[in-house]
Short mmCIF file of C-alpha atoms in Angstrom, two decimals:
data_model
loop_
_atom_site.label_atom_id
_atom_site.label_comp_id
_atom_site.label_asym_id
_atom_site.label_seq_id
_atom_site.Cartn_x
_atom_site.Cartn_y
_atom_site.Cartn_z
CA LEU A 1 -0.07 0.42 0.36
CA ASP A 2 1.38 3.46 -0.63
CA THR A 3 2.49 4.97 1.95
CA ARG A 4 1.04 8.39 1.31
CA CYS A 5 -2.15 6.26 1.31
CA ALA A 6 -1.65 5.01 4.16
CA HIS A 7 -0.77 8.30 6.57
CA LYS A 8 -4.13 9.26 4.32
CA ILE A 9 -5.93 6.20 5.53
CA PHE A 10 -4.33 5.82 9.16
CA PRO A 11 -4.03 9.46 10.21
CA GLN A 12 -2.93 7.94 13.93
CA LEU A 13 0.53 6.38 12.35
CA SER A 14 1.71 10.18 11.07
CA ILE A 15 -0.13 13.19 12.53
CA PRO A 16 0.56 14.17 16.29
CA THR A 17 -2.41 14.75 19.09
CA HIS A 18 0.16 17.47 20.19
CA SER A 19 2.12 20.07 18.73
CA THR A 20 4.15 22.35 21.25
CA GLN A 21 5.57 24.45 17.95
CA ASN A 22 4.56 28.04 18.51
CA ASN A 23 2.67 26.57 21.12
CA TYR A 24 -0.71 26.36 18.51
CA ASN A 25 -2.94 23.05 19.79
CA TYR A 26 -3.74 20.61 17.09
CA PRO A 27 -7.20 19.01 17.34
CA SER A 28 -6.84 15.27 16.90
CA PRO A 29 -8.95 13.88 14.09
CA SER A 30 -11.12 10.87 13.34
CA TYR A 31 -10.52 8.00 11.51
CA SER A 32 -14.46 9.16 9.98
CA THR A 33 -13.53 12.11 9.34
CA ILE A 34 -10.35 11.35 7.64
CA MET A 35 -12.49 8.64 5.57
CA VAL A 36 -14.33 11.17 4.53
CA ASN A 37 -11.15 13.10 2.67
CA VAL A 38 -9.57 10.08 1.41
CA PRO A 39 -8.83 10.21 -2.06
CA SER A 40 -10.86 8.30 -4.68
CA MET A 41 -7.34 6.44 -5.76
CA CYS A 42 -6.10 5.97 -2.13
CA LEU A 43 -9.34 4.22 -1.14
CA ALA A 44 -8.93 1.93 -4.70
CA SER A 45 -5.32 1.21 -3.16
CA ALA A 46 -6.26 -0.13 0.05
CA ILE A 47 -9.42 -2.18 -1.18
CA PHE A 48 -6.66 -4.07 -3.79
CA PHE A 49 -4.05 -4.28 -1.23
CA THR A 50 -7.09 -5.80 0.99
CA ILE A 51 -7.93 -8.50 -2.01
CA ALA A 52 -4.32 -9.48 -3.19
CA SER A 53 -3.37 -10.48 -0.01
CA SER A 54 -6.67 -12.71 0.18
CA MET A 55 -5.80 -14.36 -2.54
CA ILE A 56 -2.12 -14.80 -1.76
CA GLU A 57 -3.52 -16.15 1.12
CA SER A 58 -6.39 -18.78 -0.91
CA VAL A 59 -3.43 -19.19 -3.34
CA GLU A 60 -0.68 -20.86 -0.43
CA SER A 61 -3.59 -22.68 1.55
CA SER A 62 -4.80 -24.18 -2.18
CA SER A 63 -1.06 -24.96 -2.95
CA LEU A 64 -0.64 -26.46 0.84
CA LEU A 65 -3.78 -28.65 0.51
CA ARG A 66 -2.57 -30.16 -2.96
CA ARG A 67 0.63 -31.29 -1.46
CA GLN A 68 -1.28 -32.95 0.96
CA LEU A 69 -3.32 -34.89 -1.54
CA CYS A 70 -1.25 -35.38 -3.95
CA GLU A 71 1.25 -38.13 -1.09
CA GLN A 72 2.71 -40.71 -2.71
CA ARG A 73 0.95 -43.27 -1.06
CA TYR A 74 2.91 -46.27 -2.63
CA GLU A 75 6.38 -46.86 -3.41
CA GLU A 76 8.18 -47.16 -6.98
CA LYS A 77 8.23 -51.43 -7.82
CA THR A 78 4.75 -51.72 -6.15
CA ASP A 79 3.12 -54.78 -8.07
CA VAL A 80 -0.12 -54.30 -9.89
CA PHE A 81 -2.56 -56.44 -12.05
CA LYS A 82 -5.37 -55.19 -13.99
CA ARG A 83 -7.80 -57.09 -16.51
CA PHE A 84 -8.38 -55.34 -20.01
CA ASP A 85 -10.43 -56.28 -22.67
CA ASP A 86 -7.37 -58.71 -23.98
CA GLY A 87 -7.10 -60.65 -20.93
CA TRP A 88 -4.97 -60.13 -17.42
CA TYR A 89 -1.44 -57.82 -17.26
CA TRP A 90 1.25 -57.34 -14.90
CA GLY A 91 2.78 -54.53 -14.38
CA LYS A 92 4.95 -52.14 -11.99
CA ILE A 93 4.19 -48.70 -10.52
CA VAL A 94 7.59 -46.76 -12.26
CA ASN A 95 6.85 -43.20 -11.55
CA PHE A 96 5.11 -41.06 -9.17
CA ASN A 97 4.15 -37.36 -10.68
CA SER A 98 2.86 -34.80 -7.41
CA GLU A 99 1.90 -32.00 -9.46
CA SER A 100 -0.90 -34.21 -11.64
CA CYS A 101 -0.97 -36.94 -8.83
CA LYS A 102 -0.70 -39.57 -11.38
CA TYR A 103 1.44 -43.23 -11.11
CA MET A 104 2.71 -44.03 -14.13
CA ILE A 105 2.34 -47.92 -14.42
CA LEU A 106 4.21 -50.40 -16.67
CA TYR A 107 2.86 -53.67 -18.11
CA GLU A 108 4.49 -56.86 -18.84
CA ASP A 109 4.02 -56.17 -22.66
CA ASN A 110 5.49 -52.60 -22.14
CA TYR A 111 2.98 -50.88 -22.43
CA ALA A 112 2.46 -47.41 -19.94
CA TYR A 113 -0.39 -45.66 -18.46
CA GLU A 114 -0.69 -43.45 -15.91
CA TYR A 115 -3.63 -43.58 -13.11
CA GLU A 116 -4.84 -40.63 -10.85
CA ASP A 117 -5.02 -41.76 -7.06
CA GLY A 118 -8.27 -43.55 -6.01
CA GLU A 119 -10.33 -47.24 -5.96
CA GLU A 120 -9.00 -47.97 -9.39
CA LEU A 121 -5.55 -47.63 -8.24
CA ASP A 122 -6.04 -49.37 -4.98
CA GLN A 123 -7.91 -52.21 -6.65
CA MET A 124 -5.61 -53.01 -9.24
CA ILE A 125 -2.32 -54.09 -6.16
CA ALA A 126 -4.75 -55.08 -4.07
CA ASP A 127 -5.38 -58.18 -7.18
CA ALA A 128 -1.88 -58.17 -7.35
CA VAL A 129 -0.74 -58.86 -3.14
CA ASN A 130 -4.21 -61.40 -3.24
CA PRO A 131 -5.16 -62.36 -6.59
CA GLU A 132 -8.63 -63.84 -6.71
CA GLN A 133 -9.38 -66.97 -8.67
CA LEU A 134 -12.42 -65.83 -11.32
CA VAL A 135 -12.56 -69.41 -12.31
CA PRO A 136 -13.73 -72.33 -9.77
CA LEU A 137 -12.34 -75.99 -9.98
CA ASP A 138 -13.95 -78.32 -11.88
CA THR A 139 -15.15 -76.30 -14.51
CA MET A 140 -15.53 -77.86 -17.68
CA VAL A 141 -13.52 -77.19 -20.81
CA TYR A 142 -13.64 -78.77 -24.89
CA LYS A 143 -10.59 -77.88 -26.98
CA LEU A 144 -10.17 -79.28 -30.82
CA TYR A 145 -6.60 -80.59 -30.96
CA GLU A 146 -5.61 -82.57 -34.72
CA ASP A 147 -7.40 -85.68 -33.30
CA GLY A 148 -11.04 -84.07 -32.43
CA TRP A 149 -12.43 -82.64 -29.76
CA TRP A 150 -11.46 -83.74 -25.95
CA GLN A 151 -12.92 -83.17 -22.89
CA GLY A 152 -11.69 -81.68 -19.79
CA TYR A 153 -11.55 -79.46 -16.15
CA VAL A 154 -9.54 -76.88 -14.15
CA GLU A 155 -8.33 -79.22 -12.21
CA SER A 156 -5.96 -76.39 -9.43
CA TYR A 157 -5.18 -72.95 -9.23
CA ASP A 158 -1.64 -71.63 -7.82
CA PRO A 159 -2.53 -68.22 -6.72
CA GLU A 160 1.22 -66.96 -6.34
CA GLU A 161 1.90 -67.46 -10.54
CA ARG A 162 -2.70 -66.66 -11.51
CA LEU A 163 -1.60 -70.19 -12.78
CA TYR A 164 -4.47 -73.22 -13.76
CA THR A 165 -3.71 -76.30 -14.55
CA VAL A 166 -6.36 -78.36 -16.70
CA ARG A 167 -6.79 -82.19 -16.60
CA TYR A 168 -7.84 -83.79 -20.14
CA LYS A 169 -10.48 -87.30 -19.70
CA GLY A 170 -9.20 -89.92 -21.72
CA ASP A 171 -5.72 -89.64 -22.17
CA ASP A 172 -5.27 -87.97 -18.55
CA ALA A 173 -2.67 -85.12 -20.08
CA THR A 174 -2.96 -81.90 -17.84
CA GLU A 175 -2.17 -78.86 -19.78
CA GLU A 176 -1.00 -75.06 -17.77
CA PHE A 177 -2.77 -71.92 -18.90
CA TYR A 178 -2.36 -68.06 -17.12
CA GLU A 179 -5.10 -66.09 -16.10
CA GLY A 180 -5.74 -63.52 -18.59
CA ASP A 181 -5.05 -66.13 -21.77
CA GLU A 182 -7.35 -65.81 -25.10
CA GLU A 183 -6.85 -69.82 -25.41
CA PHE A 184 -8.19 -70.42 -21.35
CA TYR A 185 -11.19 -68.76 -22.01
CA GLU A 186 -11.79 -69.87 -25.49
CA ILE A 187 -12.59 -73.89 -24.21
CA LEU A 188 -14.01 -73.07 -21.38
CA ASP A 189 -16.37 -70.78 -23.99
CA ASN A 190 -16.66 -73.86 -26.36
CA ALA A 191 -18.30 -75.43 -23.00
CA VAL A 192 -20.42 -72.68 -21.56
CA PRO A 193 -24.23 -73.62 -21.67
CA PRO A 194 -26.74 -74.14 -22.97
CA GLN A 195 -24.34 -75.54 -25.63
CA ILE A 196 -22.03 -77.69 -23.26
CA TYR A 197 -20.62 -79.50 -26.97
CA PRO A 198 -19.43 -77.43 -29.62
CA LEU A 199 -20.14 -77.79 -33.52
CA GLY A 200 -17.59 -80.48 -34.37
CA VAL A 201 -17.32 -82.84 -31.72
CA GLU A 202 -16.68 -86.65 -33.46
CA ILE A 203 -18.93 -88.93 -31.86
CA TYR A 204 -19.30 -92.00 -32.25
CA LYS A 205 -22.55 -94.24 -33.08
CA GLU A 206 -23.46 -98.24 -33.44
CA PHE A 207 -26.14 -98.80 -36.33
CA GLY A 208 -26.74 -102.32 -37.14
CA GLU A 209 -23.83 -103.19 -39.44
CA GLY A 210 -21.21 -101.54 -37.36
CA TRP A 211 -19.66 -98.32 -35.29
CA SER A 212 -19.92 -95.10 -37.16
CA LEU A 213 -17.97 -92.14 -36.61
CA GLY A 214 -19.52 -88.39 -37.19
CA TRP A 215 -19.95 -84.69 -35.65
CA ILE A 216 -21.99 -82.49 -34.35
CA THR A 217 -22.79 -79.57 -37.59
CA GLU A 218 -25.79 -77.98 -35.56
CA TYR A 219 -26.94 -76.69 -32.45
CA ASN A 220 -30.94 -75.72 -31.75
CA GLU A 221 -30.77 -73.29 -28.48
CA GLU A 222 -34.84 -73.11 -28.64
CA ASP A 223 -35.12 -76.80 -27.76
CA ASN A 224 -31.90 -77.25 -27.31
CA THR A 225 -31.56 -80.02 -29.65
CA TYR A 226 -27.81 -80.96 -32.01
CA GLU A 227 -27.15 -82.07 -35.55
CA VAL A 228 -24.89 -84.85 -36.37
CA THR A 229 -23.83 -85.62 -39.51
CA PHE A 230 -22.46 -89.21 -39.94
#
């Protein structure tokens, strides 16, 4: 605030209440009397000074609050686990931006994405710490090999590796699939009701002249029936 304006608005800071020079007495001006005679420019300067001070305090308070809200809760190299449209992917936190409050995560396929500190990130980290088994044991699967369709089931699950073991009936062979593997979900879909047997499954039927080989060529959802061609 300009010193000259300050003297006019706050006379007690500069105007004496009594002077011994020439033995004259000067009356002490009141605050209200002086304010009436304050130039408009000085009054505007005072108002601007007050508003500017409030704005500075507000900005400082907002900056302090943002710094508190942007505190880094998760360390770098923290594991995350997230499901995308094509499956589940592991990743790690590689950077935290204190200005935007966002974490940079690098996934196993070398793609990197930014996430705000919130519920989504919390869930991704929780999934990495305590992986959820998404497919129950004994779930049926169907897979097509060179020698035809084979039926199997989910025999076991390793939560640390997010790894499913599928055992096929007939030759008792096993196969392992990681959570998120597209092929794993494909063989699961092959066995989803109501169409339990996928098209192309080979079957054998005994007729009067002996056994004949056939395969499923059509499925009718309305009456849940299969058409078999021999």
